Backbone as ProteinMPNN parsed JSONL, in Angstrom:
{"seq_chain_A": "RGYKVLTASTADEARRIERDAEGPIDLLLTDVGLAGVSGIDLANELARRRPDMQVLFVSGHAEDIAHGPKNRDLLLKPYRPDELAARVRTLLDAAAQVPDERRLLGA", "coords_chain_A": {"N_chain_A": [[0.193, -20.065, -6.129], [2.395, -19.545, -4.674], [2.149, -18.241, -2.24], [2.127, -18.032, 1.336], [-0.542, -19.07, 3.141], [-2.794, -18.276, 5.652], [-5.63, -19.557, 7.096], [-8.942, -18.821, 8.189], [-12.044, -19.63, 9.662], [-13.853, -18.142, 11.036], [-14.434, -14.869, 12.485], [-13.409, -14.716, 15.075], [-11.52, -16.77, 15.007], [-9.804, -15.712, 13.103], [-8.821, -13.506, 14.506], [-7.401, -14.839, 16.54], [-5.47, -16.22, 15.048], [-4.101, -14.057, 13.91], [-3.116, -12.828, 16.215], [-1.41, -14.816, 17.207], [0.406, -15.15, 15.179], [3.706, -15.127, 13.991], [5.948, -12.745, 12.784], [5.358, -10.788, 9.772], [2.02, -10.176, 8.519], [1.018, -9.921, 5.423], [-1.286, -9.398, 3.944], [-4.785, -9.161, 4.34], [-7.582, -10.943, 3.471], [-10.94, -10.624, 3.303], [-14.466, -11.074, 3.639], [-16.914, -8.521, 3.25], [-19.259, -8.741, 4.706], [-19.623, -10.674, 7.493], [-20.494, -13.501, 9.533], [-22.059, -12.4, 12.331], [-20.303, -10.258, 12.693], [-18.884, -7.308, 11.288], [-16.916, -7.383, 8.389], [-15.411, -5.185, 7.813], [-15.083, -3.973, 10.316], [-13.581, -6.001, 11.552], [-11.268, -5.967, 9.951], [-10.339, -3.358, 10.467], [-9.759, -3.584, 13.19], [-7.692, -5.549, 13.205], [-5.831, -4.251, 11.62], [-5.033, -2.135, 13.218], [-3.192, -3.286, 14.879], [-1.439, -4.253, 13.045], [-0.29, -2.266, 11.063], [0.937, -2.199, 8.542], [-0.284, -4.097, 7.047], [-2.016, -5.046, 4.182], [-5.389, -4.785, 2.918], [-7.917, -6.622, 1.424], [-11.136, -6.593, 0.479], [-13.965, -8.664, -0.161], [-17.117, -9.003, -1.766], [-20.497, -9.867, -2.399], [-22.339, -8.033, -3.025], [-23.326, -5.321, -4.829], [-23.905, -2.804, -3.811], [-22.096, -2.448, -1.8], [-19.945, -1.189, -2.881], [-20.537, 1.545, -2.95], [-21.131, 2.035, -0.265], [-19.192, 0.843, 1.119], [-15.95, -0.035, 2.473], [-13.728, 2.649, 2.944], [-10.808, 3.759, 1.26], [-9.862, 1.201, 0.912], [-9.432, -1.857, -0.845], [-11.831, -3.412, -2.961], [-13.294, -6.324, -4.134], [-15.648, -7.599, -6.243], [-17.931, -10.328, -5.964], [-19.277, -12.695, -8.248], [-15.914, -13.77, -8.707], [-13.092, -14.562, -10.732], [-10.433, -16.952, -10.203], [-7.998, -15.975, -11.301], [-8.481, -13.245, -11.349], [-8.61, -12.628, -8.621], [-5.983, -13.351, -7.885], [-4.509, -11.489, -9.394], [-5.339, -9.066, -8.243], [-4.453, -9.372, -5.596], [-1.67, -9.512, -6.063], [-1.247, -6.928, -7.106], [-1.851, -5.306, -4.867], [0.103, -6.174, -3.017], [2.446, -5.533, -4.415], [2.17, -2.738, -4.584], [2.322, -2.059, -1.884], [4.947, -2.733, -1.394], [6.262, -0.692, -2.626], [6.088, 1.482, -0.992], [7.999, 3.707, 0.856], [10.247, 2.664, 3.398], [10.081, 4.031, 6.445], [11.909, 3.767, 8.486], [14.319, 3.303, 7.153], [14.588, 5.738, 5.915], [15.04, 7.375, 8.07], [17.448, 6.55, 8.869], [17.776, 4.503, 10.682]], "CA_chain_A": [[0.949, -18.891, -6.52], [3.567, -19.427, -3.829], [1.893, -17.497, -1.011], [1.789, -18.759, 2.552], [-1.902, -18.642, 3.456], [-3.365, -18.635, 6.944], [-7.072, -19.51, 6.876], [-9.814, -18.763, 9.357], [-13.452, -19.829, 9.332], [-14.647, -17.159, 11.774], [-13.697, -13.672, 12.893], [-12.646, -15.049, 16.29], [-10.355, -17.553, 14.595], [-8.886, -14.773, 12.437], [-8.162, -12.742, 15.574], [-6.436, -15.713, 17.201], [-4.364, -16.455, 14.115], [-3.329, -12.802, 13.822], [-2.438, -12.621, 17.501], [-0.366, -15.824, 17.383], [1.32, -15.186, 14.028], [5.022, -14.506, 14.125], [6.31, -12.094, 11.539], [4.309, -9.958, 9.161], [0.901, -10.652, 7.707], [1.063, -8.92, 4.358], [-2.588, -9.073, 3.368], [-5.989, -9.781, 4.874], [-8.688, -11.09, 2.525], [-12.128, -10.881, 4.105], [-15.754, -10.634, 3.113], [-17.439, -7.343, 3.945], [-20.245, -9.226, 5.663], [-19.299, -11.937, 8.149], [-21.486, -13.902, 10.53], [-21.918, -11.808, 13.652], [-19.382, -9.126, 12.755], [-18.571, -6.682, 10.005], [-15.553, -7.592, 7.911], [-14.742, -3.882, 7.906], [-14.664, -3.826, 11.709], [-12.5, -6.956, 11.784], [-10.063, -5.459, 9.284], [-9.857, -2.192, 11.22], [-9.173, -4.084, 14.444], [-6.413, -6.194, 12.937], [-4.912, -3.262, 11.042], [-4.47, -1.315, 14.299], [-2.012, -3.996, 15.385], [-0.557, -4.526, 11.898], [-0.58, -1.145, 10.15], [1.474, -2.426, 7.199], [-1.077, -5.138, 6.402], [-2.962, -4.64, 3.159], [-6.697, -5.406, 3.099], [-8.744, -6.806, 0.24], [-12.487, -7.038, 0.814], [-14.792, -9.234, -1.211], [-18.538, -8.882, -1.467], [-21.43, -10.23, -3.451], [-23.362, -6.99, -3.087], [-22.824, -4.148, -5.542], [-24.049, -1.596, -2.986], [-20.912, -2.312, -0.953], [-19.015, -0.257, -3.529], [-20.888, 2.898, -2.518], [-21.187, 2.158, 1.198], [-18.17, -0.032, 1.663], [-14.77, 0.518, 3.153], [-12.993, 3.717, 2.267], [-9.36, 3.548, 1.164], [-9.581, -0.223, 0.91], [-9.757, -2.456, -2.125], [-13.023, -4.25, -2.925], [-13.46, -7.201, -5.282], [-17.018, -8.107, -6.228], [-18.206, -11.72, -6.311], [-18.291, -13.758, -8.358], [-14.665, -13.409, -9.369], [-12.296, -15.711, -11.186], [-9.178, -17.075, -9.453], [-6.955, -15.101, -11.841], [-8.797, -11.881, -10.92], [-8.17, -12.535, -7.233], [-4.52, -13.388, -7.87], [-4.002, -10.22, -9.918], [-5.604, -8.009, -7.257], [-3.523, -9.607, -4.491], [-0.336, -9.116, -6.514], [-1.231, -5.468, -7.213], [-1.787, -4.743, -3.514], [1.404, -6.472, -2.422], [3.45, -4.737, -5.123], [2.011, -1.337, -4.189], [2.837, -1.936, -0.515], [6.405, -2.825, -1.451], [6.774, 0.571, -3.154], [6.025, 2.499, 0.058], [9.319, 3.763, 1.497], [10.375, 2.256, 4.785], [10.476, 5.229, 7.188], [13.122, 3.499, 9.287], [15.464, 3.515, 6.281], [14.716, 7.181, 5.676], [15.555, 7.987, 9.288], [18.793, 6.036, 9.114], [17.801, 3.565, 11.816]], "C_chain_A": [[2.142, -18.638, -5.609], [3.37, -18.649, -2.543], [1.699, -18.458, 0.152], [0.449, -18.205, 3.013], [-2.3, -19.177, 4.824], [-4.877, -18.506, 6.792], [-7.824, -19.529, 8.193], [-11.254, -18.904, 8.893], [-14.356, -18.803, 9.996], [-13.781, -15.947, 12.104], [-12.864, -13.952, 14.142], [-11.398, -15.849, 15.944], [-9.334, -16.658, 13.901], [-8.133, -13.942, 13.47], [-7.079, -13.58, 16.25], [-5.229, -15.959, 16.307], [-3.487, -15.219, 14.017], [-2.516, -12.597, 15.083], [-1.25, -13.568, 17.651], [0.675, -15.835, 16.266], [2.62, -14.473, 14.35], [5.386, -13.917, 12.775], [5.125, -11.363, 10.931], [3.17, -10.786, 8.569], [0.732, -9.574, 6.648], [-0.309, -8.488, 3.879], [-3.679, -9.837, 4.091], [-7.025, -9.783, 3.765], [-9.903, -11.467, 3.346], [-13.367, -10.411, 3.372], [-16.189, -9.404, 3.898], [-18.417, -7.782, 5.03], [-19.864, -10.585, 6.196], [-20.398, -12.26, 9.151], [-21.161, -13.252, 11.871], [-20.997, -10.612, 13.763], [-19.2, -8.56, 11.348], [-17.127, -6.986, 9.629], [-14.741, -6.318, 7.975], [-14.235, -3.669, 9.331], [-13.508, -4.768, 12.043], [-11.204, -6.435, 11.179], [-9.482, -4.267, 10.027], [-9.179, -2.616, 12.52], [-7.794, -4.691, 14.2], [-5.387, -5.201, 12.408], [-4.333, -2.33, 12.109], [-3.208, -1.96, 14.856], [-0.993, -4.264, 14.289], [-0.787, -3.459, 10.829], [-0.033, -1.333, 8.739], [0.681, -3.466, 6.415], [-2.036, -4.526, 5.382], [-4.279, -5.371, 3.397], [-7.406, -5.45, 1.757], [-10.079, -7.369, 0.704], [-13.114, -7.68, -0.406], [-16.242, -9.106, -0.78], [-19.346, -9.324, -2.672], [-22.499, -9.188, -3.656], [-22.784, -5.72, -3.702], [-22.917, -2.886, -4.696], [-22.872, -1.402, -2.045], [-19.87, -1.396, -1.581], [-19.272, 1.155, -3.022], [-20.782, 3.064, -1.013], [-20.087, 1.379, 1.886], [-16.995, 0.705, 2.245], [-14.076, 1.571, 2.314], [-11.502, 3.393, 2.312], [-8.977, 2.075, 1.274], [-10.039, -0.78, -0.429], [-10.937, -3.409, -1.971], [-13.128, -5.017, -4.234], [-14.852, -7.806, -5.194], [-17.077, -9.572, -6.645], [-19.268, -11.736, -7.405], [-17.046, -13.235, -9.07], [-13.942, -14.693, -9.75], [-11.003, -15.769, -10.365], [-8.077, -16.155, -9.974], [-7.216, -13.641, -11.501], [-8.339, -11.66, -9.481], [-6.648, -12.481, -7.166], [-3.931, -12.066, -8.352], [-4.193, -9.101, -8.905], [-4.673, -8.148, -6.066], [-2.127, -9.128, -4.882], [-0.216, -7.599, -6.589], [-1.095, -4.825, -5.839], [-0.424, -4.976, -2.873], [2.513, -5.672, -3.096], [3.379, -3.268, -4.727], [2.564, -1.11, -2.789], [4.353, -1.959, -0.502], [7.038, -1.529, -1.944], [6.766, 1.694, -2.117], [7.372, 2.524, 0.756], [9.255, 3.355, 2.956], [10.91, 3.457, 5.563], [11.727, 4.991, 8.026], [14.364, 3.697, 8.447], [15.683, 5.007, 6.077], [15.308, 7.901, 6.892], [16.953, 7.487, 9.64], [18.892, 5.091, 10.267], [18.226, 2.179, 11.374]], "O_chain_A": [[2.829, -17.627, -5.755], [4.336, -18.417, -1.817], [1.174, -19.558, -0.018], [0.319, -17.004, 3.25], [-2.161, -20.365, 5.113], [-5.362, -17.445, 6.397], [-7.41, -20.157, 9.167], [-11.637, -18.363, 7.856], [-15.496, -18.611, 9.573], [-12.554, -15.998, 12.013], [-11.734, -13.476, 14.252], [-10.335, -15.628, 16.525], [-8.13, -16.828, 14.09], [-6.935, -13.703, 13.32], [-5.976, -13.095, 16.502], [-4.09, -15.908, 16.771], [-2.26, -15.323, 14.038], [-1.344, -12.228, 15.014], [-0.201, -13.174, 18.161], [1.721, -16.47, 16.404], [2.633, -13.372, 14.902], [5.15, -14.537, 11.738], [4.035, -11.327, 11.502], [3.35, -11.939, 8.177], [0.345, -8.446, 6.954], [-0.489, -7.347, 3.454], [-3.519, -11.013, 4.416], [-7.315, -8.738, 3.182], [-9.911, -12.503, 4.011], [-13.319, -9.468, 2.583], [-15.865, -9.268, 5.078], [-18.4, -7.253, 6.141], [-19.787, -11.552, 5.438], [-21.146, -11.374, 9.565], [-20.119, -13.523, 12.469], [-20.914, -10.001, 14.829], [-19.349, -9.27, 10.353], [-16.224, -6.861, 10.456], [-13.526, -6.357, 8.168], [-13.1, -3.238, 9.534], [-12.566, -4.381, 12.734], [-10.158, -6.462, 11.828], [-8.267, -4.174, 10.2], [-8.145, -2.065, 12.897], [-6.84, -4.377, 14.911], [-4.201, -5.307, 12.72], [-3.245, -1.787, 11.919], [-2.27, -1.269, 15.254], [0.185, -4.48, 14.573], [-1.413, -3.729, 9.804], [-0.509, -0.672, 7.816], [0.954, -3.689, 5.236], [-2.777, -3.594, 5.697], [-4.298, -6.443, 4.0], [-7.487, -4.449, 1.046], [-10.15, -8.47, 1.249], [-12.835, -7.293, -1.541], [-16.556, -9.102, 0.411], [-18.921, -9.17, -3.817], [-23.466, -9.422, -4.381], [-21.859, -5.121, -3.153], [-22.091, -1.986, -4.844], [-22.667, -0.299, -1.538], [-18.999, -0.881, -0.88], [-18.332, 1.881, -2.7], [-20.384, 4.126, -0.535], [-20.066, 1.274, 3.113], [-17.043, 1.912, 2.478], [-13.866, 1.391, 1.114], [-11.007, 2.823, 3.285], [-7.864, 1.756, 1.692], [-10.936, -0.227, -1.065], [-11.036, -4.127, -0.977], [-13.058, -4.43, -5.313], [-15.2, -8.447, -4.202], [-16.37, -10.002, -7.556], [-20.094, -10.826, -7.454], [-17.132, -12.36, -9.932], [-14.158, -15.755, -9.165], [-10.531, -14.739, -9.885], [-7.304, -15.61, -9.186], [-6.268, -12.866, -11.375], [-7.75, -10.627, -9.162], [-6.09, -11.643, -6.458], [-2.958, -11.576, -7.779], [-3.3, -8.272, -8.725], [-4.154, -7.148, -5.571], [-1.475, -8.418, -4.116], [0.802, -7.038, -6.183], [-0.305, -3.896, -5.665], [0.138, -4.071, -2.255], [3.423, -5.186, -2.424], [4.412, -2.621, -4.552], [3.201, -0.09, -2.53], [4.979, -1.279, 0.311], [8.223, -1.291, -1.708], [7.371, 2.743, -2.338], [7.851, 1.484, 1.207], [8.296, 3.679, 3.658], [12.057, 3.86, 5.371], [12.514, 5.912, 8.248], [15.37, 4.202, 8.947], [16.818, 5.483, 6.067], [15.992, 8.915, 6.75], [17.563, 7.955, 10.601], [19.984, 4.882, 10.797], [18.302, 1.266, 12.196]]}, "name": "protein", "num_of_chains": 1, "seq": "RGYKVLTASTADEARRIERDAEGPIDLLLTDVGLAGVSGIDLANELARRRPDMQVLFVSGHAEDIAHGPKNRDLLLKPYRPDELAARVRTLLDAAAQVPDERRLLGA"}
């Protein structure tokens, strides 16, 4: 679909990639449940350093809808590739509609 994708196999690798990445990371796609760490905690940690980054969680557990991340998007497994692509596009398009405060301040 034309996206540049950075992949990580573990939460530690995701942290390293985020730390070393130059430029923006527009979206984080992570499972709610990761080995040894919560995907929610990982997303919150990375989002503190990259507040403009969108987050899309995936989960194979329906109960994650009720107890899952607030104000974050959740896609239940199994999903089709076109469902994932549509959700990613929706999140990126919505983020692009948020006014840039620097422009509003004339900076």
